[in-house]
Amino acid sequence: MHSVKSMGRRFAREDESMTEMPEMEEAIFFKLGGEKSAIPAGKTVLEFREDELISPDGEKVLARDIFLRVRGPEKVCIVGTNGAGKTTLLRQIAKQLLARDDICAEYMPQNYSDLLDPTKTPVDFLNISGDKDMETRIRTYLGSLKFTFDEMDHPMGELSGGQRAKVFLLKMSLSDANVLILDEPTRNFSPLSLPVIRQMLRNFPGAIISVSHDRKYIGDVCDTVYRLTEKCLSPDN
């Protein structure tokens, strides 16, 4: 009996020392974009024109008469049916924006392995300079995103899609990017995380050019929506 009471007291002490889990995940996320990420309202971020959008294998014309202009901190989403060429178009836009030196662009592909080395750990991927102070900062941020110490040093190819998506968001934040190019940005986050993710993106002071099927993301984050069809890219009314 004495043993049972002693065990009960120990469990009670452990319960008191446990940190209560938040109902929402707001506390685990960082701010996306600071003063350096702001874009003046009049600045032209993108003027993209393409007479024909060709499939990656070069065998099919996916769409014609494409023109997209993005100004200032505009949040743009491109929608369309599966196979319309949205990802192909976004890749071409990303290629153009990433090559410019008057803006700082970051690209989050639909297929993370396009940019992530599956053998690298999150810390290695994010700490480009190898600086010890930066590594400490990165580990602090990863901890706030609910990464365990083991996951921080785990190959990214073995992490979940949601964890890899968080790594991309952290990369964007650390880079002071002012233009984000996002292909299905919300697809791997949990329902608990999604309201926070949408708020982060809505509050981002730079421009966002994205592709999504997520109606909540489109409604909560995006200022302008364009529909891609075989005929053209046009405003979606």
C-alpha atoms as a PDB file:
ATOM      1  CA  MET A   1       0.000   0.000   0.000  1.00  0.00           C
ATOM      2  CA  HIS A   2       2.859   2.345   0.872  1.00  0.00           C
ATOM      3  CA  SER A   3       4.413   1.548  -2.545  1.00  0.00           C
ATOM      4  CA  VAL A   4       1.173   2.419  -4.379  1.00  0.00           C
ATOM      5  CA  LYS A   5       0.822   5.757  -2.537  1.00  0.00           C
ATOM      6  CA  SER A   6       4.456   6.598  -3.257  1.00  0.00           C
ATOM      7  CA  MET A   7       3.942   5.859  -6.949  1.00  0.00           C
ATOM      8  CA  GLY A   8       0.826   8.044  -6.955  1.00  0.00           C
ATOM      9  CA  ARG A   9       2.724  10.975  -5.466  1.00  0.00           C
ATOM     10  CA  ARG A  10       5.468  10.562  -8.083  1.00  0.00           C
ATOM     11  CA  PHE A  11       2.953  10.588 -10.949  1.00  0.00           C
ATOM     12  CA  ALA A  12       1.341  13.713  -9.485  1.00  0.00           C
ATOM     13  CA  ARG A  13       4.718  15.496  -9.409  1.00  0.00           C
ATOM     14  CA  GLU A  14       5.419  14.481 -12.989  1.00  0.00           C
ATOM     15  CA  ASP A  15       1.998  15.761 -14.103  1.00  0.00           C
ATOM     16  CA  GLU A  16       2.725  19.141 -12.500  1.00  0.00           C
ATOM     17  CA  SER A  17       6.056  19.418 -14.290  1.00  0.00           C
ATOM     18  CA  MET A  18       4.586  18.634 -17.721  1.00  0.00           C
ATOM     19  CA  THR A  19       4.062  21.566 -20.099  1.00  0.00           C
ATOM     20  CA  GLU A  20       0.445  21.799 -21.154  1.00  0.00           C
ATOM     21  CA  MET A  21       0.006  21.262 -24.902  1.00  0.00           C
ATOM     22  CA  PRO A  22      -1.582  24.263 -26.656  1.00  0.00           C
ATOM     23  CA  GLU A  23      -4.997  23.767 -28.271  1.00  0.00           C
ATOM     24  CA  MET A  24      -3.745  25.540 -31.388  1.00  0.00           C
ATOM     25  CA  GLU A  25      -0.263  25.376 -32.903  1.00  0.00           C
ATOM     26  CA  GLU A  26       0.223  29.151 -33.019  1.00  0.00           C
ATOM     27  CA  ALA A  27       2.959  29.004 -30.381  1.00  0.00           C
ATOM     28  CA  ILE A  28       5.158  26.686 -32.446  1.00  0.00           C
ATOM     29  CA  PHE A  29       5.413  28.879 -35.513  1.00  0.00           C
ATOM     30  CA  PHE A  30       7.718  31.786 -36.237  1.00  0.00           C
ATOM     31  CA  LYS A  31       7.041  34.983 -38.159  1.00  0.00           C
ATOM     32  CA  LEU A  32       7.437  34.630 -41.912  1.00  0.00           C
ATOM     33  CA  GLY A  33       9.208  37.668 -43.318  1.00  0.00           C
ATOM     34  CA  GLY A  34      10.459  40.839 -41.662  1.00  0.00           C
ATOM     35  CA  GLU A  35      11.264  44.387 -42.760  1.00  0.00           C
ATOM     36  CA  LYS A  36      13.581  43.147 -45.523  1.00  0.00           C
ATOM     37  CA  SER A  37      10.738  41.121 -47.036  1.00  0.00           C
ATOM     38  CA  ALA A  38       8.476  44.111 -47.671  1.00  0.00           C
ATOM     39  CA  ILE A  39       7.847  45.160 -51.277  1.00  0.00           C
ATOM     40  CA  PRO A  40       6.587  48.639 -52.266  1.00  0.00           C
ATOM     41  CA  ALA A  41       3.075  48.602 -53.715  1.00  0.00           C
ATOM     42  CA  GLY A  42       4.206  50.063 -57.041  1.00  0.00           C
ATOM     43  CA  LYS A  43       7.106  47.683 -57.705  1.00  0.00           C
ATOM     44  CA  THR A  44       6.622  45.233 -60.571  1.00  0.00           C
ATOM     45  CA  VAL A  45       7.606  41.833 -59.227  1.00  0.00           C
ATOM     46  CA  LEU A  46       6.843  39.812 -62.342  1.00  0.00           C
ATOM     47  CA  GLU A  47       5.850  40.250 -65.979  1.00  0.00           C
ATOM     48  CA  PHE A  48       5.694  36.764 -67.440  1.00  0.00           C
ATOM     49  CA  ARG A  49       4.621  36.124 -71.027  1.00  0.00           C
ATOM     50  CA  GLU A  50       4.524  32.842 -72.921  1.00  0.00           C
ATOM     51  CA  ASP A  51       2.770  32.217 -76.235  1.00  0.00           C
ATOM     52  CA  GLU A  52       2.740  28.447 -75.652  1.00  0.00           C
ATOM     53  CA  LEU A  53       3.259  26.432 -72.474  1.00  0.00           C
ATOM     54  CA  ILE A  54       4.894  23.138 -73.466  1.00  0.00           C
ATOM     55  CA  SER A  55       4.806  19.957 -71.364  1.00  0.00           C
ATOM     56  CA  PRO A  56       8.106  18.901 -69.734  1.00  0.00           C
ATOM     57  CA  ASP A  57       8.566  16.106 -72.292  1.00  0.00           C
ATOM     58  CA  GLY A  58       8.186  18.636 -75.124  1.00  0.00           C
ATOM     59  CA  GLU A  59       5.371  16.710 -76.802  1.00  0.00           C
ATOM     60  CA  LYS A  60       2.242  18.695 -75.913  1.00  0.00           C
ATOM     61  CA  VAL A  61       1.037  22.282 -75.824  1.00  0.00           C
ATOM     62  CA  LEU A  62      -0.634  22.632 -72.430  1.00  0.00           C
ATOM     63  CA  ALA A  63      -1.820  26.231 -72.727  1.00  0.00           C
ATOM     64  CA  ARG A  64      -1.538  29.323 -74.898  1.00  0.00           C
ATOM     65  CA  ASP A  65      -1.587  33.092 -74.535  1.00  0.00           C
ATOM     66  CA  ILE A  66      -0.135  33.324 -71.021  1.00  0.00           C
ATOM     67  CA  PHE A  67       0.520  36.702 -69.425  1.00  0.00           C
ATOM     68  CA  LEU A  68       0.917  37.327 -65.698  1.00  0.00           C
ATOM     69  CA  ARG A  69       1.806  40.602 -64.016  1.00  0.00           C
ATOM     70  CA  VAL A  70       2.383  40.789 -60.254  1.00  0.00           C
ATOM     71  CA  ARG A  71       2.961  44.057 -58.394  1.00  0.00           C
ATOM     72  CA  GLY A  72       3.980  44.853 -54.838  1.00  0.00           C
ATOM     73  CA  PRO A  73       2.987  42.514 -52.012  1.00  0.00           C
ATOM     74  CA  GLU A  74       0.266  40.880 -54.109  1.00  0.00           C
ATOM     75  CA  LYS A  75      -0.805  37.329 -53.216  1.00  0.00           C
ATOM     76  CA  VAL A  76      -1.624  35.430 -56.418  1.00  0.00           C
ATOM     77  CA  CYS A  77      -2.973  31.915 -56.929  1.00  0.00           C
ATOM     78  CA  ILE A  78      -3.182  29.958 -60.185  1.00  0.00           C
ATOM     79  CA  VAL A  79      -5.963  27.372 -60.366  1.00  0.00           C
ATOM     80  CA  GLY A  80      -7.060  24.883 -63.013  1.00  0.00           C
ATOM     81  CA  THR A  81      -7.889  21.264 -63.655  1.00  0.00           C
ATOM     82  CA  ASN A  82      -5.384  18.470 -63.037  1.00  0.00           C
ATOM     83  CA  GLY A  83      -2.995  18.282 -65.971  1.00  0.00           C
ATOM     84  CA  ALA A  84      -3.644  21.858 -67.084  1.00  0.00           C
ATOM     85  CA  GLY A  85       0.038  22.709 -66.625  1.00  0.00           C
ATOM     86  CA  LYS A  86      -0.038  24.722 -63.390  1.00  0.00           C
ATOM     87  CA  THR A  87       3.114  23.148 -61.944  1.00  0.00           C
ATOM     88  CA  THR A  88       4.923  23.462 -65.285  1.00  0.00           C
ATOM     89  CA  LEU A  89       3.995  27.153 -65.426  1.00  0.00           C
ATOM     90  CA  LEU A  90       5.069  27.760 -61.823  1.00  0.00           C
ATOM     91  CA  ARG A  91       8.443  26.115 -62.487  1.00  0.00           C
ATOM     92  CA  GLN A  92       9.052  28.489 -65.380  1.00  0.00           C
ATOM     93  CA  ILE A  93       8.060  31.468 -63.247  1.00  0.00           C
ATOM     94  CA  ALA A  94      10.375  30.234 -60.476  1.00  0.00           C
ATOM     95  CA  LYS A  95      13.268  29.845 -62.910  1.00  0.00           C
ATOM     96  CA  GLN A  96      12.854  33.455 -64.012  1.00  0.00           C
ATOM     97  CA  LEU A  97      12.469  34.920 -60.523  1.00  0.00           C
ATOM     98  CA  LEU A  98      15.266  32.903 -58.898  1.00  0.00           C
ATOM     99  CA  ALA A  99      17.722  34.213 -61.504  1.00  0.00           C
ATOM    100  CA  ARG A 100      17.066  37.875 -60.668  1.00  0.00           C
ATOM    101  CA  ASP A 101      19.201  39.916 -58.268  1.00  0.00           C
ATOM    102  CA  ASP A 102      16.758  42.767 -57.604  1.00  0.00           C
ATOM    103  CA  ILE A 103      14.517  40.489 -55.529  1.00  0.00           C
ATOM    104  CA  CYS A 104      15.059  37.579 -53.144  1.00  0.00           C
ATOM    105  CA  ALA A 105      12.853  34.684 -54.216  1.00  0.00           C
ATOM    106  CA  GLU A 106      12.309  31.274 -52.628  1.00  0.00           C
ATOM    107  CA  TYR A 107      10.601  28.306 -54.302  1.00  0.00           C
ATOM    108  CA  MET A 108       8.661  25.546 -52.560  1.00  0.00           C
ATOM    109  CA  PRO A 109       7.944  22.792 -55.141  1.00  0.00           C
ATOM    110  CA  GLN A 110       5.091  20.331 -54.936  1.00  0.00           C
ATOM    111  CA  ASN A 111       7.619  17.515 -54.961  1.00  0.00           C
ATOM    112  CA  TYR A 112      10.039  18.401 -52.146  1.00  0.00           C
ATOM    113  CA  SER A 113      12.718  16.062 -53.475  1.00  0.00           C
ATOM    114  CA  ASP A 114      13.176  18.448 -56.430  1.00  0.00           C
ATOM    115  CA  LEU A 115      15.140  20.707 -54.067  1.00  0.00           C
ATOM    116  CA  LEU A 116      15.814  18.642 -50.940  1.00  0.00           C
ATOM    117  CA  ASP A 117      18.752  16.265 -50.682  1.00  0.00           C
ATOM    118  CA  PRO A 118      17.145  13.299 -48.865  1.00  0.00           C
ATOM    119  CA  THR A 119      20.481  12.396 -47.242  1.00  0.00           C
ATOM    120  CA  LYS A 120      20.898  15.809 -45.592  1.00  0.00           C
ATOM    121  CA  THR A 121      19.538  16.622 -42.164  1.00  0.00           C
ATOM    122  CA  PRO A 122      17.305  19.687 -41.606  1.00  0.00           C
ATOM    123  CA  VAL A 123      20.186  21.409 -39.802  1.00  0.00           C
ATOM    124  CA  ASP A 124      22.637  20.747 -42.641  1.00  0.00           C
ATOM    125  CA  PHE A 125      20.134  21.917 -45.269  1.00  0.00           C
ATOM    126  CA  LEU A 126      19.343  25.160 -43.441  1.00  0.00           C
ATOM    127  CA  ASN A 127      22.837  26.038 -42.175  1.00  0.00           C
ATOM    128  CA  ILE A 128      24.468  26.901 -45.489  1.00  0.00           C
ATOM    129  CA  SER A 129      27.322  28.859 -43.880  1.00  0.00           C
ATOM    130  CA  GLY A 130      28.195  26.167 -41.336  1.00  0.00           C
ATOM    131  CA  ASP A 131      28.345  28.873 -38.649  1.00  0.00           C
ATOM    132  CA  LYS A 132      27.938  27.558 -35.092  1.00  0.00           C
ATOM    133  CA  ASP A 133      25.789  30.479 -33.938  1.00  0.00           C
ATOM    134  CA  MET A 134      23.511  29.966 -36.937  1.00  0.00           C
ATOM    135  CA  GLU A 135      23.259  26.267 -36.126  1.00  0.00           C
ATOM    136  CA  THR A 136      22.138  27.115 -32.586  1.00  0.00           C
ATOM    137  CA  ARG A 137      19.539  29.516 -33.970  1.00  0.00           C
ATOM    138  CA  ILE A 138      18.282  26.913 -36.440  1.00  0.00           C
ATOM    139  CA  ARG A 139      17.978  24.263 -33.750  1.00  0.00           C
ATOM    140  CA  THR A 140      15.978  26.689 -31.614  1.00  0.00           C
ATOM    141  CA  TYR A 141      13.577  27.358 -34.478  1.00  0.00           C
ATOM    142  CA  LEU A 142      13.268  23.651 -35.298  1.00  0.00           C
ATOM    143  CA  GLY A 143      12.499  22.985 -31.645  1.00  0.00           C
ATOM    144  CA  SER A 144       9.700  25.555 -31.777  1.00  0.00           C
ATOM    145  CA  LEU A 145       8.349  23.612 -34.752  1.00  0.00           C
ATOM    146  CA  LYS A 146       8.144  20.462 -32.605  1.00  0.00           C
ATOM    147  CA  PHE A 147      11.225  18.760 -34.066  1.00  0.00           C
ATOM    148  CA  THR A 148      12.921  16.436 -31.595  1.00  0.00           C
ATOM    149  CA  PHE A 149      16.728  16.436 -31.286  1.00  0.00           C
ATOM    150  CA  ASP A 150      16.775  13.137 -33.165  1.00  0.00           C
ATOM    151  CA  GLU A 151      14.659  14.534 -36.045  1.00  0.00           C
ATOM    152  CA  MET A 152      16.928  17.583 -36.379  1.00  0.00           C
ATOM    153  CA  ASP A 153      19.822  15.228 -37.200  1.00  0.00           C
ATOM    154  CA  HIS A 154      17.763  12.732 -39.198  1.00  0.00           C
ATOM    155  CA  PRO A 155      17.955  12.385 -43.026  1.00  0.00           C
ATOM    156  CA  MET A 156      15.137  14.424 -44.529  1.00  0.00           C
ATOM    157  CA  GLY A 157      14.193  11.584 -46.839  1.00  0.00           C
ATOM    158  CA  GLU A 158      12.878   9.745 -43.769  1.00  0.00           C
ATOM    159  CA  LEU A 159      10.872  12.677 -42.349  1.00  0.00           C
ATOM    160  CA  SER A 160       7.166  13.231 -42.937  1.00  0.00           C
ATOM    161  CA  GLY A 161       5.832  15.546 -45.630  1.00  0.00           C
ATOM    162  CA  GLY A 162       4.652  17.964 -42.947  1.00  0.00           C
ATOM    163  CA  GLN A 163       8.103  18.125 -41.362  1.00  0.00           C
ATOM    164  CA  ARG A 164       9.753  18.786 -44.718  1.00  0.00           C
ATOM    165  CA  ALA A 165       7.190  21.511 -45.438  1.00  0.00           C
ATOM    166  CA  LYS A 166       8.132  23.173 -42.133  1.00  0.00           C
ATOM    167  CA  VAL A 167      11.803  23.023 -43.150  1.00  0.00           C
ATOM    168  CA  PHE A 168      10.928  24.890 -46.365  1.00  0.00           C
ATOM    169  CA  LEU A 169       9.015  27.564 -44.446  1.00  0.00           C
ATOM    170  CA  LEU A 170      11.942  28.030 -42.074  1.00  0.00           C
ATOM    171  CA  LYS A 171      14.338  28.316 -45.029  1.00  0.00           C
ATOM    172  CA  MET A 172      12.137  31.059 -46.474  1.00  0.00           C
ATOM    173  CA  SER A 173      12.104  32.912 -43.167  1.00  0.00           C
ATOM    174  CA  LEU A 174      15.882  32.688 -42.651  1.00  0.00           C
ATOM    175  CA  SER A 175      16.606  33.907 -46.190  1.00  0.00           C
ATOM    176  CA  ASP A 176      14.661  37.203 -45.844  1.00  0.00           C
ATOM    177  CA  ALA A 177      12.885  36.344 -49.105  1.00  0.00           C
ATOM    178  CA  ASN A 178      10.458  38.941 -50.424  1.00  0.00           C
ATOM    179  CA  VAL A 179       8.892  36.718 -53.103  1.00  0.00           C
ATOM    180  CA  LEU A 180       7.567  33.234 -52.366  1.00  0.00           C
ATOM    181  CA  ILE A 181       6.735  30.772 -55.152  1.00  0.00           C
ATOM    182  CA  LEU A 182       4.591  28.010 -53.648  1.00  0.00           C
ATOM    183  CA  ASP A 183       3.207  24.860 -55.276  1.00  0.00           C
ATOM    184  CA  GLU A 184       0.357  23.455 -53.132  1.00  0.00           C
ATOM    185  CA  PRO A 185       1.802  25.001 -49.939  1.00  0.00           C
ATOM    186  CA  THR A 186      -0.840  23.683 -47.519  1.00  0.00           C
ATOM    187  CA  ARG A 187      -1.154  20.072 -48.668  1.00  0.00           C
ATOM    188  CA  ASN A 188       1.080  18.414 -46.062  1.00  0.00           C
ATOM    189  CA  PHE A 189       0.126  20.330 -42.922  1.00  0.00           C
ATOM    190  CA  SER A 190      -2.211  18.967 -40.273  1.00  0.00           C
ATOM    191  CA  PRO A 191      -5.709  20.485 -39.869  1.00  0.00           C
ATOM    192  CA  LEU A 192      -4.499  21.938 -36.556  1.00  0.00           C
ATOM    193  CA  SER A 193      -1.621  23.758 -38.264  1.00  0.00           C
ATOM    194  CA  LEU A 194      -3.482  25.060 -41.302  1.00  0.00           C
ATOM    195  CA  PRO A 195      -5.121  28.170 -39.763  1.00  0.00           C
ATOM    196  CA  VAL A 196      -1.708  29.275 -38.486  1.00  0.00           C
ATOM    197  CA  ILE A 197      -0.028  28.603 -41.846  1.00  0.00           C
ATOM    198  CA  ARG A 198      -2.685  30.589 -43.698  1.00  0.00           C
ATOM    199  CA  GLN A 199      -2.311  33.506 -41.283  1.00  0.00           C
ATOM    200  CA  MET A 200       1.489  33.457 -41.665  1.00  0.00           C
ATOM    201  CA  LEU A 201       1.198  33.612 -45.445  1.00  0.00           C
ATOM    202  CA  ARG A 202      -1.527  36.275 -45.361  1.00  0.00           C
ATOM    203  CA  ASN A 203       0.666  38.463 -43.143  1.00  0.00           C
ATOM    204  CA  PHE A 204       3.799  37.931 -45.256  1.00  0.00           C
ATOM    205  CA  PRO A 205       4.886  41.451 -46.334  1.00  0.00           C
ATOM    206  CA  GLY A 206       6.196  40.360 -49.734  1.00  0.00           C
ATOM    207  CA  ALA A 207       4.608  38.816 -52.830  1.00  0.00           C
ATOM    208  CA  ILE A 208       3.317  35.260 -53.155  1.00  0.00           C
ATOM    209  CA  ILE A 209       2.792  33.429 -56.454  1.00  0.00           C
ATOM    210  CA  SER A 210       1.189  30.063 -55.875  1.00  0.00           C
ATOM    211  CA  VAL A 211      -0.731  27.083 -57.185  1.00  0.00           C
ATOM    212  CA  SER A 212      -3.394  25.511 -54.993  1.00  0.00           C
ATOM    213  CA  HIS A 213      -6.635  23.518 -54.863  1.00  0.00           C
ATOM    214  CA  ASP A 214      -7.205  24.493 -51.229  1.00  0.00           C
ATOM    215  CA  ARG A 215     -10.248  26.772 -51.145  1.00  0.00           C
ATOM    216  CA  LYS A 216      -9.544  27.994 -47.615  1.00  0.00           C
ATOM    217  CA  TYR A 217      -6.008  28.959 -48.592  1.00  0.00           C
ATOM    218  CA  ILE A 218      -7.261  30.749 -51.706  1.00  0.00           C
ATOM    219  CA  GLY A 219      -9.978  32.592 -49.792  1.00  0.00           C
ATOM    220  CA  ASP A 220      -7.898  33.519 -46.739  1.00  0.00           C
ATOM    221  CA  VAL A 221      -4.544  34.342 -48.357  1.00  0.00           C
ATOM    222  CA  CYS A 222      -4.889  35.319 -52.006  1.00  0.00           C
ATOM    223  CA  ASP A 223      -5.797  38.724 -53.466  1.00  0.00           C
ATOM    224  CA  THR A 224      -6.040  37.604 -57.082  1.00  0.00           C
ATOM    225  CA  VAL A 225      -6.871  34.244 -58.659  1.00  0.00           C
ATOM    226  CA  TYR A 226      -6.086  33.239 -62.250  1.00  0.00           C
ATOM    227  CA  ARG A 227      -7.401  30.169 -64.085  1.00  0.00           C
ATOM    228  CA  LEU A 228      -5.154  28.266 -66.479  1.00  0.00           C
ATOM    229  CA  THR A 229      -6.899  26.612 -69.445  1.00  0.00           C
ATOM    230  CA  GLU A 230      -5.784  25.405 -72.859  1.00  0.00           C
ATOM    231  CA  LYS A 231      -6.779  28.774 -74.290  1.00  0.00           C
ATOM    232  CA  CYS A 232      -5.187  31.207 -71.844  1.00  0.00           C
ATOM    233  CA  LEU A 233      -4.396  32.351 -68.326  1.00  0.00           C
ATOM    234  CA  SER A 234      -7.208  34.655 -67.220  1.00  0.00           C
ATOM    235  CA  PRO A 235      -8.690  36.181 -64.043  1.00  0.00           C
ATOM    236  CA  ASP A 236     -11.001  33.718 -62.297  1.00  0.00           C
ATOM    237  CA  ASN A 237     -14.234  35.546 -61.480  1.00  0.00           C
END
